[in-house]
Amino acid sequence: DVEPHHRVLDMCAAPGSKTSQMLEFIHLTQAASDDPVPAGMLVANDSDMDRCSMLVHQMKRINSPALMITNHEGQKLPVLWQRNEGDSRKEARLVYDRILADVPCTGDGTMRKNIDVWRKWTVNQGMGLHRLQIQILNRGVEMLAVGGII
């Protein structure tokens, strides 16, 4: 449900397929416009440096001025500031209209396809990422605009 004017945050973006799809929605009306920069923007983040490099490589194909890639832990994403439209001397905290939080998982959903996952899986693995998943979700909620969707 991403529209061309939305500010979008992808908290765990790599390898970038969902990011690419959301960026395409932001560019939808650009072809009919004389402005080369869309009204919306997308911040794609990943905490892993190698996965972030892969994300940069994937996004080079799109070459969008509406994209910013960051490398932070999702649960500790910093606040970004933007200039107020009415008064460029004042800044406002950037909040997002749409946030995607495809949080890290244990991969136990692949048990039916990969027998090795079944043999090695433990309850502790299943619960091990729960706290991180909740922390990322909470940070996303803090950064969401009123009326936004996460």
Tab-separated table of C-alpha atoms in Angstrom:
chain	number	residue	atom	x	y	z
A	1	ASP	CA	0.000	0.000	0.000
A	2	VAL	CA	2.854	2.389	-0.848
A	3	GLU	CA	1.919	5.562	-2.733
A	4	PRO	CA	4.263	7.903	-4.641
A	5	HIS	CA	4.200	10.619	-1.942
A	6	HIS	CA	4.918	8.291	0.993
A	7	ARG	CA	7.976	8.316	3.202
A	8	VAL	CA	8.870	4.649	3.558
A	9	LEU	CA	11.269	2.829	5.875
A	10	ASP	CA	12.458	-0.719	5.230
A	11	MET	CA	14.050	-1.674	8.557
A	12	CYS	CA	15.628	-5.002	7.506
A	13	ALA	CA	15.983	-4.455	3.777
A	14	ALA	CA	18.620	-6.834	2.415
A	15	PRO	CA	18.757	-8.459	-0.076
A	16	GLY	CA	16.401	-5.842	-1.530
A	17	SER	CA	13.568	-7.433	-3.501
A	18	LYS	CA	10.830	-5.894	-1.329
A	19	THR	CA	12.739	-2.615	-1.281
A	20	SER	CA	12.788	-2.596	-5.093
A	21	GLN	CA	9.044	-3.177	-5.259
A	22	MET	CA	8.299	-0.357	-2.823
A	23	LEU	CA	10.639	1.978	-4.710
A	24	GLU	CA	8.765	1.212	-7.939
A	25	PHE	CA	5.533	2.387	-6.271
A	26	ILE	CA	7.222	5.631	-5.241
A	27	HIS	CA	8.258	6.198	-8.874
A	28	LEU	CA	4.829	5.371	-10.351
A	29	THR	CA	3.730	8.915	-11.200
A	30	GLN	CA	7.221	10.180	-12.006
A	31	ALA	CA	6.938	9.230	-15.699
A	32	ALA	CA	4.001	11.638	-16.088
A	33	SER	CA	5.815	14.412	-14.231
A	34	ASP	CA	8.546	16.804	-15.363
A	35	ASP	CA	10.247	16.508	-11.966
A	36	PRO	CA	13.013	13.869	-11.994
A	37	VAL	CA	12.727	13.420	-8.220
A	38	PRO	CA	9.595	11.741	-6.862
A	39	ALA	CA	7.680	13.314	-3.981
A	40	GLY	CA	8.192	10.262	-1.768
A	41	MET	CA	11.336	8.646	-0.438
A	42	LEU	CA	12.538	5.306	0.854
A	43	VAL	CA	15.116	4.599	3.543
A	44	ALA	CA	16.443	1.047	3.249
A	45	ASN	CA	18.340	-0.235	6.272
A	46	ASP	CA	20.144	-3.418	7.163
A	47	SER	CA	22.264	-4.179	10.202
A	48	ASP	CA	24.694	-6.552	8.493
A	49	MET	CA	27.501	-4.867	6.530
A	50	ASP	CA	27.802	-7.658	3.944
A	51	ARG	CA	24.056	-7.784	3.365
A	52	CYS	CA	24.014	-3.987	3.149
A	53	SER	CA	26.701	-4.134	0.436
A	54	MET	CA	24.526	-6.597	-1.451
A	55	LEU	CA	21.596	-4.194	-1.032
A	56	VAL	CA	23.650	-1.313	-2.461
A	57	HIS	CA	24.612	-3.485	-5.433
A	58	GLN	CA	20.967	-4.435	-6.083
A	59	MET	CA	19.730	-0.849	-5.778
A	60	LYS	CA	22.337	0.495	-8.228
A	61	ARG	CA	20.216	-1.030	-10.983
A	62	ILE	CA	17.329	1.256	-10.049
A	63	ASN	CA	19.436	4.404	-9.589
A	64	SER	CA	16.817	6.366	-7.665
A	65	PRO	CA	17.293	9.831	-6.134
A	66	ALA	CA	14.521	8.905	-3.675
A	67	LEU	CA	16.534	6.148	-1.978
A	68	MET	CA	18.850	6.278	1.014
A	69	ILE	CA	20.608	3.152	2.301
A	70	THR	CA	21.727	2.951	5.925
A	71	ASN	CA	23.640	0.381	7.988
A	72	HIS	CA	22.272	0.366	11.568
A	73	GLU	CA	20.751	-2.137	13.942
A	74	GLY	CA	17.017	-1.918	13.291
A	75	GLN	CA	16.159	-1.627	16.973
A	76	LYS	CA	18.518	1.356	17.311
A	77	LEU	CA	17.790	3.284	14.128
A	78	PRO	CA	18.616	6.950	14.648
A	79	VAL	CA	16.123	9.741	14.211
A	80	LEU	CA	16.476	11.610	10.922
A	81	TRP	CA	15.570	15.280	10.683
A	82	GLN	CA	14.000	17.196	7.824
A	83	ARG	CA	13.551	20.862	7.158
A	84	ASN	CA	10.063	22.231	7.639
A	85	GLU	CA	8.379	23.154	4.367
A	86	GLY	CA	7.120	26.471	5.717
A	87	ASP	CA	10.323	27.580	7.456
A	88	SER	CA	13.605	26.090	6.222
A	89	ARG	CA	15.361	27.271	9.404
A	90	LYS	CA	13.367	24.832	11.525
A	91	GLU	CA	13.739	21.080	11.503
A	92	ALA	CA	11.194	18.376	12.254
A	93	ARG	CA	11.678	14.738	13.128
A	94	LEU	CA	11.214	12.517	10.062
A	95	VAL	CA	8.381	10.031	10.531
A	96	TYR	CA	7.332	7.401	8.022
A	97	ASP	CA	3.987	6.758	6.349
A	98	ARG	CA	4.824	3.106	5.724
A	99	ILE	CA	7.308	0.859	7.513
A	100	LEU	CA	8.302	-2.656	6.530
A	101	ALA	CA	9.862	-4.685	9.343
A	102	ASP	CA	10.753	-8.072	7.859
A	103	VAL	CA	12.605	-9.025	11.039
A	104	PRO	CA	15.281	-11.750	11.340
A	105	CYS	CA	13.935	-15.251	11.888
A	106	THR	CA	15.260	-18.681	12.838
A	107	GLY	CA	14.332	-20.230	9.505
A	108	ASP	CA	12.275	-22.947	11.198
A	109	GLY	CA	9.570	-22.419	8.583
A	110	THR	CA	11.850	-24.168	6.102
A	111	MET	CA	11.820	-27.450	8.066
A	112	ARG	CA	9.535	-29.072	5.542
A	113	LYS	CA	12.045	-28.343	2.756
A	114	ASN	CA	15.336	-28.765	4.596
A	115	ILE	CA	15.678	-31.773	6.881
A	116	ASP	CA	18.911	-30.400	8.415
A	117	VAL	CA	16.977	-27.520	9.971
A	118	TRP	CA	14.723	-30.039	11.716
A	119	ARG	CA	17.659	-32.017	13.122
A	120	LYS	CA	19.436	-28.934	14.496
A	121	TRP	CA	16.425	-26.920	15.678
A	122	THR	CA	15.876	-26.299	19.404
A	123	VAL	CA	13.309	-24.378	21.428
A	124	ASN	CA	16.031	-21.911	22.411
A	125	GLN	CA	16.640	-21.151	18.730
A	126	GLY	CA	12.934	-20.540	18.268
A	127	MET	CA	12.854	-18.130	21.190
A	128	GLY	CA	16.327	-16.674	20.633
A	129	LEU	CA	15.283	-13.939	18.217
A	130	HIS	CA	11.962	-13.062	19.848
A	131	ARG	CA	13.364	-10.217	21.945
A	132	LEU	CA	15.160	-8.699	18.929
A	133	GLN	CA	12.003	-8.986	16.819
A	134	ILE	CA	9.981	-7.122	19.466
A	135	GLN	CA	12.680	-4.435	19.820
A	136	ILE	CA	12.697	-3.817	16.055
A	137	LEU	CA	8.907	-3.638	15.986
A	138	ASN	CA	8.851	-1.182	18.910
A	139	ARG	CA	11.402	1.062	17.185
A	140	GLY	CA	9.311	0.974	14.029
A	141	VAL	CA	6.213	2.039	15.957
A	142	GLU	CA	8.177	4.974	17.441
A	143	MET	CA	9.117	6.130	13.930
A	144	LEU	CA	5.662	5.722	12.376
A	145	ALA	CA	3.571	8.758	11.437
A	146	VAL	CA	0.086	9.087	12.873
A	147	GLY	CA	-2.161	7.124	10.544
A	148	GLY	CA	0.789	5.232	9.078
A	149	ILE	CA	1.007	1.497	8.533
A	150	ILE	CA	3.727	-0.842	9.741
